[in-house]
Amino acid sequence: MKYLNLSALLIVTILLLTSCSNEAKKTVDPATIHTNGEIDAELTSPPYVPKPVGDRSAKKLIVKMEVLEKEGEMTDGVRYMYWTFGGTVPGSFIRTRVGDEVEFHLQNHPDNKLPHNIDLHAVTGDGGGATSSFVAPGHEKVFSFKTLNPGLFVYHCATAPVGMHIANGMYGLILVEPEGGLPPVDKEYYIMQGDFYTKGKNGDRGLQPFDMQKAIDEKADYVVFNGKVGSLVGDNAITANVGETVRLFVGNGGPNLVSSFHTIGEIFDRVHVEGGEMINENVQTTLIPAGGAAIVEFKVDVPGTFILVDHSIFRAFNKGALGMLKVEGKENKKIYSGEIRDGIYLPEGPGVQTMPSDNKVAASDIPAKSFDEQMKFGKQAYMNTCFACHQAEGQGIPGAFPPLANSDYLNADVNRAIGIVLHGKSGEITVNGVKYNSVMTKQHLSPSEVADVLTYIYNSWGNSKKVVTTEMVKKVKDAK
Amino acid sequence: MNKQIFRLLLLFLMIQPLLNAQTKDMVIIKGGQYIPLYGKKSTLVKVKDFEMDIYPVSNKDYKNFVKQYPKWQKSKAIKLFADEMYLTNWKNDVQIKDTELDNSPVTYVSWYAAKDYCECQNKRLPTIDEWEYVAMADETTKDARSKPTFNKQILSWYETPKTNENSIGSHPKNAWGVYDLHGLVWEWTLDFNAVLISGESRKDVDNDSNLFCGSASLNATDLMNYAAFMRYAFRGSLKANYSMKNLGFRCVKDIIKKDQ
């Protein structure tokens, strides 16, 4: 009996010890973390993120965010009335740590038409804050919450009609770093996908109102990173240097579509799956649900332009979900042999990278009324369709694409030029004494767009200043 | 003699607003039944005959009002009844700023001020039901809620900035002969807070299955619901002392039958 008692005691003690050592691993209950002092949160516009929290202690963090309803450009010539948190789509990035007490000030600008609120997925509480933050134009609401769970979380407006507020761009990301902060990296960026629904078709010019029926049907006209087509390409591309580690905070505001986030030419070394604690390694494409996020980390080993896409791929090349990470530095032929060309992805044909409307007839319902408008619309069409091959100043690419600037071939025959835009051209031609032998695909442009783009070309870069009319284009079109 | 003229003048000045407030700027709305979008009882609601101002109250109208009732002047209004934004687009107690138009709708007025204005004209603010009943009409039809074009117009107004700076009456009048219910400014209603929206619309759904909201949108193919819902959401965000840039008002009047 005595022995039995002793051994029972021993077992209990061992159990207790084991469980104690397990307990010791666990961090403290975040709800009980004391805050120490008060700071104003640094808020940043995409693609930038605030400084890492590092090992700072938990604080009272004051976030002041302003709701602005404002007009912006979805893509060249297409305007849209965005509803924003902090003036951008996605909204300002909020960076905090576990145990912070966030005092949130939601300010609704007096010029705004509508009441708004905010639901932060990082909030444990009624409506994610929405219930306490419903605010009329010209007013401010304040509420506070304790950050209990580390991770990358979406915030969005939850005022009725919820879908419409989200579809107009009212979403963003809030990062809650763990105790001690995330491991340091060299570069961090903020990217958020969203789908947009416009009354006109993709590419139709003018101020495009939101289309509720298309949103209900989930037929997006634009799927974009950071609120508009081209927000992360060309001069807006995010950058890194060879050998650096890159961390992308990637969100998906929806409202409808799930993102297949992928970077062409990179493998994600680590992915915080769904923005949480689970780490997946060596990932090609990570799924980001609408209203969800992921933290993606990788080291860039070679220089080049790495294309960020939603690998639901027609969205990338036809609806705008395309960005660029430009990496500079020394080549490493062992890793990659070279021959990377900046921004061109040939299998899809020329020009598709920055252009949302390749495979469709972009019949615009707003024809140019004057020469000035022809030049304006023509330039938009040029930048969308012709720019990638013929370049910004019409200089072309030596050995590949003939120049349009000072072009004897172009100026010699306007009907031939119209025909080439309408029907494409292959085979050898001589331009300014230099032979070219390449393929120009048929361009899917409406007659008025062909007239505008050719007028723009003829009246730029030392060409013959010819004006091309829609009638001239129709004549050539009907002749074939 | 001078005194007499003065008295006559005074008398004239006193009755002038009453003369102006005659029903010449109002139109008779024949009552009826309709199913409102939203409310505790999503059933048929009866609306009695009444008269409605054909225009929202303009800056000019309101200038006359504050001259006569100084307690509603910018510097004198009691803060409990009008927040600090009250008439913020006015230069002083009796003049609007140079950037504003006499003929634009008055905005930055609180519910208390709007209610008192109407009462001083021997009128009152419309109820939500009255307002919504008249606002169902487009230019030709008294209930145009099923017309997609009508709904799109309303929705696109909600997305157009600075419409409060336009003049009253610049849109076509609706089938009742009333102007600007849509397209200019939001308008106060007598019982604006009768339909309570918590601000968390998804929760509203849980509370009452009759309530309609964005997250229940799949049940609703009618786009009108969205436009109207935004009005209810807007009203739900208000307090009676708020004075806002995009919020004005107009008045209505009960019809008292002569032979009664």
mmCIF file with all atom_site columns, N, CA, C and O in Angstrom, chain A residues 81 83 110-115 117 119 126-127 130-131 134 136-137 139 158 160-162 164 210 212, chain B residues 83 157-160 163 186 199-203 223 226 229-230 233-234 236-237 242 244-246:
data_model
loop_
_atom_site.group_PDB
_atom_site.id
_atom_site.type_symbol
_atom_site.label_atom_id
_atom_site.label_alt_id
_atom_site.label_comp_id
_atom_site.label_asym_id
_atom_site.label_entity_id
_atom_site.label_seq_id
_atom_site.pdbx_PDB_ins_code
_atom_site.Cartn_x
_atom_site.Cartn_y
_atom_site.Cartn_z
_atom_site.occupancy
_atom_site.B_iso_or_equiv
_atom_site.pdbx_formal_charge
_atom_site.auth_seq_id
_atom_site.auth_comp_id
_atom_site.auth_asym_id
_atom_site.auth_atom_id
_atom_site.pdbx_PDB_model_num
ATOM 1   N N  . MET A 1 81  ? -14.839 56.178 -59.191 1.00 0.00 ? 81  MET A N  1
ATOM 2   C CA . MET A 1 81  ? -15.045 56.831 -57.901 1.00 0.00 ? 81  MET A CA 1
ATOM 3   C C  . MET A 1 81  ? -14.678 55.827 -56.801 1.00 0.00 ? 81  MET A C  1
ATOM 4   O O  . MET A 1 81  ? -15.456 54.940 -56.478 1.00 0.00 ? 81  MET A O  1
ATOM 5   N N  . TRP A 1 83  ? -13.812 54.595 -52.999 1.00 0.00 ? 83  TRP A N  1
ATOM 6   C CA . TRP A 1 83  ? -14.024 54.902 -51.585 1.00 0.00 ? 83  TRP A CA 1
ATOM 7   C C  . TRP A 1 83  ? -12.812 54.326 -50.864 1.00 0.00 ? 83  TRP A C  1
ATOM 8   O O  . TRP A 1 83  ? -12.485 53.151 -51.042 1.00 0.00 ? 83  TRP A O  1
ATOM 9   N N  . PRO A 1 110 ? -15.860 65.400 -44.353 1.00 0.00 ? 110 PRO A N  1
ATOM 10  C CA . PRO A 1 110 ? -17.151 66.097 -44.523 1.00 0.00 ? 110 PRO A CA 1
ATOM 11  C C  . PRO A 1 110 ? -17.666 66.114 -45.962 1.00 0.00 ? 110 PRO A C  1
ATOM 12  O O  . PRO A 1 110 ? -18.872 66.215 -46.181 1.00 0.00 ? 110 PRO A O  1
ATOM 13  N N  . ASP A 1 111 ? -16.761 66.036 -46.936 1.00 0.00 ? 111 ASP A N  1
ATOM 14  C CA . ASP A 1 111 ? -17.211 66.036 -48.331 1.00 0.00 ? 111 ASP A CA 1
ATOM 15  C C  . ASP A 1 111 ? -17.862 64.721 -48.736 1.00 0.00 ? 111 ASP A C  1
ATOM 16  O O  . ASP A 1 111 ? -18.492 64.635 -49.784 1.00 0.00 ? 111 ASP A O  1
ATOM 17  N N  . ASN A 1 112 ? -17.671 63.682 -47.951 1.00 0.00 ? 112 ASN A N  1
ATOM 18  C CA . ASN A 1 112 ? -18.182 62.361 -48.340 1.00 0.00 ? 112 ASN A CA 1
ATOM 19  C C  . ASN A 1 112 ? -19.706 62.322 -48.329 1.00 0.00 ? 112 ASN A C  1
ATOM 20  O O  . ASN A 1 112 ? -20.349 63.045 -47.589 1.00 0.00 ? 112 ASN A O  1
ATOM 21  N N  . LYS A 1 113 ? -20.234 61.427 -49.153 1.00 0.00 ? 113 LYS A N  1
ATOM 22  C CA . LYS A 1 113 ? -21.685 61.298 -49.257 1.00 0.00 ? 113 LYS A CA 1
ATOM 23  C C  . LYS A 1 113 ? -22.245 60.338 -48.225 1.00 0.00 ? 113 LYS A C  1
ATOM 24  O O  . LYS A 1 113 ? -23.397 60.428 -47.853 1.00 0.00 ? 113 LYS A O  1
ATOM 25  N N  . LEU A 1 114 ? -21.441 59.361 -47.805 1.00 0.00 ? 114 LEU A N  1
ATOM 26  C CA . LEU A 1 114 ? -22.015 58.203 -47.119 1.00 0.00 ? 114 LEU A CA 1
ATOM 27  C C  . LEU A 1 114 ? -21.389 57.947 -45.756 1.00 0.00 ? 114 LEU A C  1
ATOM 28  O O  . LEU A 1 114 ? -20.251 58.332 -45.502 1.00 0.00 ? 114 LEU A O  1
ATOM 29  N N  . PRO A 1 115 ? -22.169 57.277 -44.902 1.00 0.00 ? 115 PRO A N  1
ATOM 30  C CA . PRO A 1 115 ? -21.583 56.823 -43.644 1.00 0.00 ? 115 PRO A CA 1
ATOM 31  C C  . PRO A 1 115 ? -20.694 55.601 -43.909 1.00 0.00 ? 115 PRO A C  1
ATOM 32  O O  . PRO A 1 115 ? -20.902 54.882 -44.880 1.00 0.00 ? 115 PRO A O  1
ATOM 33  N N  . ASN A 1 117 ? -17.838 52.531 -41.831 1.00 0.00 ? 117 ASN A N  1
ATOM 34  C CA . ASN A 1 117 ? -17.293 51.995 -40.579 1.00 0.00 ? 117 ASN A CA 1
ATOM 35  C C  . ASN A 1 117 ? -16.112 51.108 -40.931 1.00 0.00 ? 117 ASN A C  1
ATOM 36  O O  . ASN A 1 117 ? -15.699 51.042 -42.087 1.00 0.00 ? 117 ASN A O  1
ATOM 37  N N  . ASP A 1 119 ? -14.329 47.180 -40.126 1.00 0.00 ? 119 ASP A N  1
ATOM 38  C CA . ASP A 1 119 ? -14.270 45.856 -39.518 1.00 0.00 ? 119 ASP A CA 1
ATOM 39  C C  . ASP A 1 119 ? -12.831 45.383 -39.704 1.00 0.00 ? 119 ASP A C  1
ATOM 40  O O  . ASP A 1 119 ? -12.397 45.133 -40.825 1.00 0.00 ? 119 ASP A O  1
ATOM 41  N N  . ASP A 1 126 ? -17.112 42.852 -31.075 1.00 0.00 ? 126 ASP A N  1
ATOM 42  C CA . ASP A 1 126 ? -18.342 42.980 -31.839 1.00 0.00 ? 126 ASP A CA 1
ATOM 43  C C  . ASP A 1 126 ? -18.113 43.591 -33.231 1.00 0.00 ? 126 ASP A C  1
ATOM 44  O O  . ASP A 1 126 ? -17.661 44.721 -33.343 1.00 0.00 ? 126 ASP A O  1
ATOM 45  N N  . GLY A 1 127 ? -18.406 42.800 -34.261 1.00 0.00 ? 127 GLY A N  1
ATOM 46  C CA . GLY A 1 127 ? -18.317 43.313 -35.632 1.00 0.00 ? 127 GLY A CA 1
ATOM 47  C C  . GLY A 1 127 ? -16.901 43.666 -36.050 1.00 0.00 ? 127 GLY A C  1
ATOM 48  O O  . GLY A 1 127 ? -16.702 44.359 -37.040 1.00 0.00 ? 127 GLY A O  1
ATOM 49  N N  . ALA A 1 130 ? -16.810 47.217 -36.263 1.00 0.00 ? 130 ALA A N  1
ATOM 50  C CA . ALA A 1 130 ? -17.782 47.895 -37.130 1.00 0.00 ? 130 ALA A CA 1
ATOM 51  C C  . ALA A 1 130 ? -18.910 48.527 -36.327 1.00 0.00 ? 130 ALA A C  1
ATOM 52  O O  . ALA A 1 130 ? -19.360 49.638 -36.631 1.00 0.00 ? 130 ALA A O  1
ATOM 53  N N  . THR A 1 131 ? -19.354 47.827 -35.300 1.00 0.00 ? 131 THR A N  1
ATOM 54  C CA . THR A 1 131 ? -20.480 48.321 -34.516 1.00 0.00 ? 131 THR A CA 1
ATOM 55  C C  . THR A 1 131 ? -20.153 49.647 -33.847 1.00 0.00 ? 131 THR A C  1
ATOM 56  O O  . THR A 1 131 ? -21.006 50.522 -33.721 1.00 0.00 ? 131 THR A O  1
ATOM 57  N N  . PHE A 1 134 ? -19.361 53.114 -36.781 1.00 0.00 ? 134 PHE A N  1
ATOM 58  C CA . PHE A 1 134 ? -20.289 53.603 -37.806 1.00 0.00 ? 134 PHE A CA 1
ATOM 59  C C  . PHE A 1 134 ? -20.344 55.126 -37.724 1.00 0.00 ? 134 PHE A C  1
ATOM 60  O O  . PHE A 1 134 ? -20.805 55.684 -36.728 1.00 0.00 ? 134 PHE A O  1
ATOM 61  N N  . ALA A 1 136 ? -20.944 59.063 -39.533 1.00 0.00 ? 136 ALA A N  1
ATOM 62  C CA . ALA A 1 136 ? -21.537 59.902 -40.580 1.00 0.00 ? 136 ALA A CA 1
ATOM 63  C C  . ALA A 1 136 ? -20.462 60.822 -41.165 1.00 0.00 ? 136 ALA A C  1
ATOM 64  O O  . ALA A 1 136 ? -19.457 61.096 -40.515 1.00 0.00 ? 136 ALA A O  1
ATOM 65  N N  . PRO A 1 137 ? -20.687 61.319 -42.406 1.00 0.00 ? 137 PRO A N  1
ATOM 66  C CA . PRO A 1 137 ? -19.742 62.272 -42.988 1.00 0.00 ? 137 PRO A CA 1
ATOM 67  C C  . PRO A 1 137 ? -19.515 63.465 -42.047 1.00 0.00 ? 137 PRO A C  1
ATOM 68  O O  . PRO A 1 137 ? -20.458 63.960 -41.440 1.00 0.00 ? 137 PRO A O  1
ATOM 69  N N  . HIS A 1 139 ? -17.768 63.407 -39.307 1.00 0.00 ? 139 HIS A N  1
ATOM 70  C CA . HIS A 1 139 ? -17.661 63.001 -37.907 1.00 0.00 ? 139 HIS A CA 1
ATOM 71  C C  . HIS A 1 139 ? -16.522 62.008 -37.702 1.00 0.00 ? 139 HIS A C  1
ATOM 72  O O  . HIS A 1 139 ? -15.972 61.479 -38.653 1.00 0.00 ? 139 HIS A O  1
ATOM 73  N N  . ALA A 1 158 ? -17.774 47.743 -43.426 1.00 0.00 ? 158 ALA A N  1
ATOM 74  C CA . ALA A 1 158 ? -18.887 46.793 -43.308 1.00 0.00 ? 158 ALA A CA 1
ATOM 75  C C  . ALA A 1 158 ? -20.224 47.513 -43.240 1.00 0.00 ? 158 ALA A C  1
ATOM 76  O O  . ALA A 1 158 ? -21.176 47.043 -42.638 1.00 0.00 ? 158 ALA A O  1
ATOM 77  N N  . ALA A 1 160 ? -23.633 48.855 -44.945 1.00 0.00 ? 160 ALA A N  1
ATOM 78  C CA . ALA A 1 160 ? -24.485 48.393 -46.027 1.00 0.00 ? 160 ALA A CA 1
ATOM 79  C C  . ALA A 1 160 ? -24.504 49.397 -47.171 1.00 0.00 ? 160 ALA A C  1
ATOM 80  O O  . ALA A 1 160 ? -24.494 50.595 -46.921 1.00 0.00 ? 160 ALA A O  1
ATOM 81  N N  . PRO A 1 161 ? -24.559 48.943 -48.436 1.00 0.00 ? 161 PRO A N  1
ATOM 82  C CA . PRO A 1 161 ? -24.377 47.542 -48.826 1.00 0.00 ? 161 PRO A CA 1
ATOM 83  C C  . PRO A 1 161 ? -22.890 47.157 -48.771 1.00 0.00 ? 161 PRO A C  1
ATOM 84  O O  . PRO A 1 161 ? -22.085 47.752 -49.485 1.00 0.00 ? 161 PRO A O  1
ATOM 85  N N  . VAL A 1 162 ? -22.595 46.187 -47.945 1.00 0.00 ? 162 VAL A N  1
ATOM 86  C CA . VAL A 1 162 ? -21.209 45.840 -47.639 1.00 0.00 ? 162 VAL A CA 1
ATOM 87  C C  . VAL A 1 162 ? -20.398 45.593 -48.916 1.00 0.00 ? 162 VAL A C  1
ATOM 88  O O  . VAL A 1 162 ? -19.299 46.109 -49.100 1.00 0.00 ? 162 VAL A O  1
ATOM 89  N N  . MET A 1 164 ? -20.725 46.639 -51.876 1.00 0.00 ? 164 MET A N  1
ATOM 90  C CA . MET A 1 164 ? -20.429 47.838 -52.662 1.00 0.00 ? 164 MET A CA 1
ATOM 91  C C  . MET A 1 164 ? -19.281 48.624 -52.037 1.00 0.00 ? 164 MET A C  1
ATOM 92  O O  . MET A 1 164 ? -18.408 49.134 -52.740 1.00 0.00 ? 164 MET A O  1
ATOM 93  N N  . PHE A 1 210 ? -19.928 52.090 -60.662 1.00 0.00 ? 210 PHE A N  1
ATOM 94  C CA . PHE A 1 210 ? -19.957 50.715 -60.153 1.00 0.00 ? 210 PHE A CA 1
ATOM 95  C C  . PHE A 1 210 ? -21.178 49.984 -60.718 1.00 0.00 ? 210 PHE A C  1
ATOM 96  O O  . PHE A 1 210 ? -22.253 50.546 -60.808 1.00 0.00 ? 210 PHE A O  1
ATOM 97  N N  . MET A 1 212 ? -23.595 47.036 -59.960 1.00 0.00 ? 212 MET A N  1
ATOM 98  C CA . MET A 1 212 ? -24.009 46.088 -58.929 1.00 0.00 ? 212 MET A CA 1
ATOM 99  C C  . MET A 1 212 ? -24.308 44.703 -59.497 1.00 0.00 ? 212 MET A C  1
ATOM 100 O O  . MET A 1 212 ? -23.961 43.679 -58.918 1.00 0.00 ? 212 MET A O  1
ATOM 101 N N  . ASP B 2 83  ? -24.560 71.184 -33.866 1.00 0.00 ? 83  ASP B N  1
ATOM 102 C CA . ASP B 2 83  ? -23.132 71.014 -33.537 1.00 0.00 ? 83  ASP B CA 1
ATOM 103 C C  . ASP B 2 83  ? -22.290 72.136 -34.151 1.00 0.00 ? 83  ASP B C  1
ATOM 104 O O  . ASP B 2 83  ? -22.814 73.034 -34.798 1.00 0.00 ? 83  ASP B O  1
ATOM 105 N N  . TRP B 2 157 ? -25.688 59.091 -58.550 1.00 0.00 ? 157 TRP B N  1
ATOM 106 C CA . TRP B 2 157 ? -25.622 60.315 -57.753 1.00 0.00 ? 157 TRP B CA 1
ATOM 107 C C  . TRP B 2 157 ? -24.860 60.070 -56.446 1.00 0.00 ? 157 TRP B C  1
ATOM 108 O O  . TRP B 2 157 ? -24.047 60.892 -56.034 1.00 0.00 ? 157 TRP B O  1
ATOM 109 N N  . TYR B 2 158 ? -25.103 58.941 -55.827 1.00 0.00 ? 158 TYR B N  1
ATOM 110 C CA . TYR B 2 158 ? -24.417 58.661 -54.570 1.00 0.00 ? 158 TYR B CA 1
ATOM 111 C C  . TYR B 2 158 ? -22.909 58.651 -54.748 1.00 0.00 ? 158 TYR B C  1
ATOM 112 O O  . TYR B 2 158 ? -22.174 58.780 -53.787 1.00 0.00 ? 158 TYR B O  1
ATOM 113 N N  . GLU B 2 159 ? -22.469 58.465 -55.994 1.00 0.00 ? 159 GLU B N  1
ATOM 114 C CA . GLU B 2 159 ? -21.032 58.418 -56.247 1.00 0.00 ? 159 GLU B CA 1
ATOM 115 C C  . GLU B 2 159 ? -20.505 59.717 -56.838 1.00 0.00 ? 159 GLU B C  1
ATOM 116 O O  . GLU B 2 159 ? -19.350 59.793 -57.217 1.00 0.00 ? 159 GLU B O  1
ATOM 117 N N  . THR B 2 160 ? -21.364 60.733 -56.946 1.00 0.00 ? 160 THR B N  1
ATOM 118 C CA . THR B 2 160 ? -20.910 61.996 -57.538 1.00 0.00 ? 160 THR B CA 1
ATOM 119 C C  . THR B 2 160 ? -20.642 63.017 -56.444 1.00 0.00 ? 160 THR B C  1
ATOM 120 O O  . THR B 2 160 ? -21.518 63.304 -55.645 1.00 0.00 ? 160 THR B O  1
ATOM 121 N N  . THR B 2 163 ? -22.433 67.563 -55.222 1.00 0.00 ? 163 THR B N  1
ATOM 122 C CA . THR B 2 163 ? -23.719 67.912 -55.825 1.00 0.00 ? 163 THR B CA 1
ATOM 123 C C  . THR B 2 163 ? -24.458 68.936 -54.985 1.00 0.00 ? 163 THR B C  1
ATOM 124 O O  . THR B 2 163 ? -25.372 69.593 -55.473 1.00 0.00 ? 163 THR B O  1
ATOM 125 N N  . TRP B 2 186 ? -28.925 64.833 -49.456 1.00 0.00 ? 186 TRP B N  1
ATOM 126 C CA . TRP B 2 186 ? -29.774 64.044 -48.584 1.00 0.00 ? 186 TRP B CA 1
ATOM 127 C C  . TRP B 2 186 ? -30.739 65.002 -47.871 1.00 0.00 ? 186 TRP B C  1
ATOM 128 O O  . TRP B 2 186 ? -30.450 66.183 -47.747 1.00 0.00 ? 186 TRP B O  1
ATOM 129 N N  . GLY B 2 199 ? -25.157 49.956 -37.605 1.00 0.00 ? 199 GLY B N  1
ATOM 130 C CA . GLY B 2 199 ? -23.891 50.263 -38.233 1.00 0.00 ? 199 GLY B CA 1
ATOM 131 C C  . GLY B 2 199 ? -23.162 48.988 -38.596 1.00 0.00 ? 199 GLY B C  1
ATOM 132 O O  . GLY B 2 199 ? -22.228 48.981 -39.366 1.00 0.00 ? 199 GLY B O  1
ATOM 133 N N  . GLU B 2 200 ? -23.605 47.901 -38.023 1.00 0.00 ? 200 GLU B N  1
ATOM 134 C CA . GLU B 2 200 ? -23.029 46.616 -38.375 1.00 0.00 ? 200 GLU B CA 1
ATOM 135 C C  . GLU B 2 200 ? -24.153 45.856 -39.054 1.00 0.00 ? 200 GLU B C  1
ATOM 136 O O  . GLU B 2 200 ? -24.900 45.147 -38.412 1.00 0.00 ? 200 GLU B O  1
ATOM 137 N N  . SER B 2 201 ? -24.255 46.051 -40.349 1.00 0.00 ? 201 SER B N  1
ATOM 138 C CA . SER B 2 201 ? -25.454 45.599 -41.031 1.00 0.00 ? 201 SER B CA 1
ATOM 139 C C  . SER B 2 201 ? -25.646 44.091 -40.952 1.00 0.00 ? 201 SER B C  1
ATOM 140 O O  . SER B 2 201 ? -26.751 43.593 -40.947 1.00 0.00 ? 201 SER B O  1
ATOM 141 N N  . ARG B 2 202 ? -24.526 43.366 -40.839 1.00 0.00 ? 202 ARG B N  1
ATOM 142 C CA . ARG B 2 202 ? -24.665 41.907 -40.802 1.00 0.00 ? 202 ARG B CA 1
ATOM 143 C C  . ARG B 2 202 ? -25.375 41.480 -39.528 1.00 0.00 ? 202 ARG B C  1
ATOM 144 O O  . ARG B 2 202 ? -26.097 40.507 -39.478 1.00 0.00 ? 202 ARG B O  1
ATOM 145 N N  . LYS B 2 203 ? -25.147 42.273 -38.471 1.00 0.00 ? 203 LYS B N  1
ATOM 146 C CA . LYS B 2 203 ? -25.793 41.990 -37.207 1.00 0.00 ? 203 LYS B CA 1
ATOM 147 C C  . LYS B 2 203 ? -27.281 42.317 -37.291 1.00 0.00 ? 203 LYS B C  1
ATOM 148 O O  . LYS B 2 203 ? -28.111 41.628 -36.726 1.00 0.00 ? 203 LYS B O  1
ATOM 149 N N  . LEU B 2 223 ? -32.262 46.300 -57.785 1.00 0.00 ? 223 LEU B N  1
ATOM 150 C CA . LEU B 2 223 ? -31.193 47.250 -57.467 1.00 0.00 ? 223 LEU B CA 1
ATOM 151 C C  . LEU B 2 223 ? -31.695 48.399 -56.618 1.00 0.00 ? 223 LEU B C  1
ATOM 152 O O  . LEU B 2 223 ? -30.947 49.029 -55.895 1.00 0.00 ? 223 LEU B O  1
ATOM 153 N N  . TYR B 2 226 ? -30.695 48.587 -53.119 1.00 0.00 ? 226 TYR B N  1
ATOM 154 C CA . TYR B 2 226 ? -29.394 49.132 -52.750 1.00 0.00 ? 226 TYR B CA 1
ATOM 155 C C  . TYR B 2 226 ? -29.450 50.637 -52.555 1.00 0.00 ? 226 TYR B C  1
ATOM 156 O O  . TYR B 2 226 ? -28.941 51.173 -51.581 1.00 0.00 ? 226 TYR B O  1
ATOM 157 N N  . PHE B 2 229 ? -31.436 51.325 -49.551 1.00 0.00 ? 229 PHE B N  1
ATOM 158 C CA . PHE B 2 229 ? -30.756 50.868 -48.353 1.00 0.00 ? 229 PHE B CA 1
ATOM 159 C C  . PHE B 2 229 ? -29.696 51.867 -47.919 1.00 0.00 ? 229 PHE B C  1
ATOM 160 O O  . PHE B 2 229 ? -29.480 52.101 -46.745 1.00 0.00 ? 229 PHE B O  1
ATOM 161 N N  . MET B 2 230 ? -29.042 52.457 -48.923 1.00 0.00 ? 230 MET B N  1
ATOM 162 C CA . MET B 2 230 ? -28.015 53.438 -48.585 1.00 0.00 ? 230 MET B CA 1
ATOM 163 C C  . MET B 2 230 ? -28.628 54.649 -47.901 1.00 0.00 ? 230 MET B C  1
ATOM 164 O O  . MET B 2 230 ? -28.008 55.251 -47.021 1.00 0.00 ? 230 MET B O  1
ATOM 165 N N  . ALA B 2 233 ? -29.228 53.543 -44.368 1.00 0.00 ? 233 ALA B N  1
ATOM 166 C CA . ALA B 2 233 ? -27.934 53.459 -43.672 1.00 0.00 ? 233 ALA B CA 1
ATOM 167 C C  . ALA B 2 233 ? -27.468 54.860 -43.306 1.00 0.00 ? 233 ALA B C  1
ATOM 168 O O  . ALA B 2 233 ? -26.998 55.107 -42.195 1.00 0.00 ? 233 ALA B O  1
ATOM 169 N N  . PHE B 2 234 ? -27.626 55.766 -44.263 1.00 0.00 ? 234 PHE B N  1
ATOM 170 C CA . PHE B 2 234 ? -27.211 57.147 -43.994 1.00 0.00 ? 234 PHE B CA 1
ATOM 171 C C  . PHE B 2 234 ? -27.993 57.716 -42.805 1.00 0.00 ? 234 PHE B C  1
ATOM 172 O O  . PHE B 2 234 ? -27.417 58.266 -41.876 1.00 0.00 ? 234 PHE B O  1
ATOM 173 N N  . GLY B 2 236 ? -29.353 56.191 -40.495 1.00 0.00 ? 236 GLY B N  1
ATOM 174 C CA . GLY B 2 236 ? -28.960 55.499 -39.272 1.00 0.00 ? 236 GLY B CA 1
ATOM 175 C C  . GLY B 2 236 ? -27.691 56.046 -38.651 1.00 0.00 ? 236 GLY B C  1
ATOM 176 O O  . GLY B 2 236 ? -27.414 55.822 -37.479 1.00 0.00 ? 236 GLY B O  1
ATOM 177 N N  . SER B 2 237 ? -26.901 56.751 -39.443 1.00 0.00 ? 237 SER B N  1
ATOM 178 C CA . SER B 2 237 ? -25.633 57.258 -38.904 1.00 0.00 ? 237 SER B CA 1
ATOM 179 C C  . SER B 2 237 ? -25.788 58.646 -38.289 1.00 0.00 ? 237 SER B C  1
ATOM 180 O O  . SER B 2 237 ? -24.829 59.216 -37.804 1.00 0.00 ? 237 SER B O  1
ATOM 181 N N  . TYR B 2 242 ? -26.453 66.901 -35.619 1.00 0.00 ? 242 TYR B N  1
ATOM 182 C CA . TYR B 2 242 ? -25.463 66.931 -36.688 1.00 0.00 ? 242 TYR B CA 1
ATOM 183 C C  . TYR B 2 242 ? -25.840 67.978 -37.738 1.00 0.00 ? 242 TYR B C  1
ATOM 184 O O  . TYR B 2 242 ? -27.002 68.106 -38.121 1.00 0.00 ? 242 TYR B O  1
ATOM 185 N N  . MET B 2 244 ? -24.457 68.825 -41.571 1.00 0.00 ? 244 MET B N  1
ATOM 186 C CA . MET B 2 244 ? -23.558 68.210 -42.536 1.00 0.00 ? 244 MET B CA 1
ATOM 187 C C  . MET B 2 244 ? -23.658 68.814 -43.919 1.00 0.00 ? 244 MET B C  1
ATOM 188 O O  . MET B 2 244 ? -24.687 69.312 -44.331 1.00 0.00 ? 244 MET B O  1
ATOM 189 N N  . LYS B 2 245 ? -22.539 68.698 -44.620 1.00 0.00 ? 245 LYS B N  1
ATOM 190 C CA . LYS B 2 245 ? -22.405 69.299 -45.939 1.00 0.00 ? 245 LYS B CA 1
ATOM 191 C C  . LYS B 2 245 ? -23.437 68.796 -46.956 1.00 0.00 ? 245 LYS B C  1
ATOM 192 O O  . LYS B 2 245 ? -23.914 69.556 -47.776 1.00 0.00 ? 245 LYS B O  1
ATOM 193 N N  . ASN B 2 246 ? -23.722 67.520 -46.915 1.00 0.00 ? 246 ASN B N  1
ATOM 194 C CA . ASN B 2 246 ? -24.590 66.956 -47.958 1.00 0.00 ? 246 ASN B CA 1
ATOM 195 C C  . ASN B 2 246 ? -26.015 66.720 -47.492 1.00 0.00 ? 246 ASN B C  1
ATOM 196 O O  . ASN B 2 246 ? -26.745 65.949 -48.088 1.00 0.00 ? 246 ASN B O  1
#
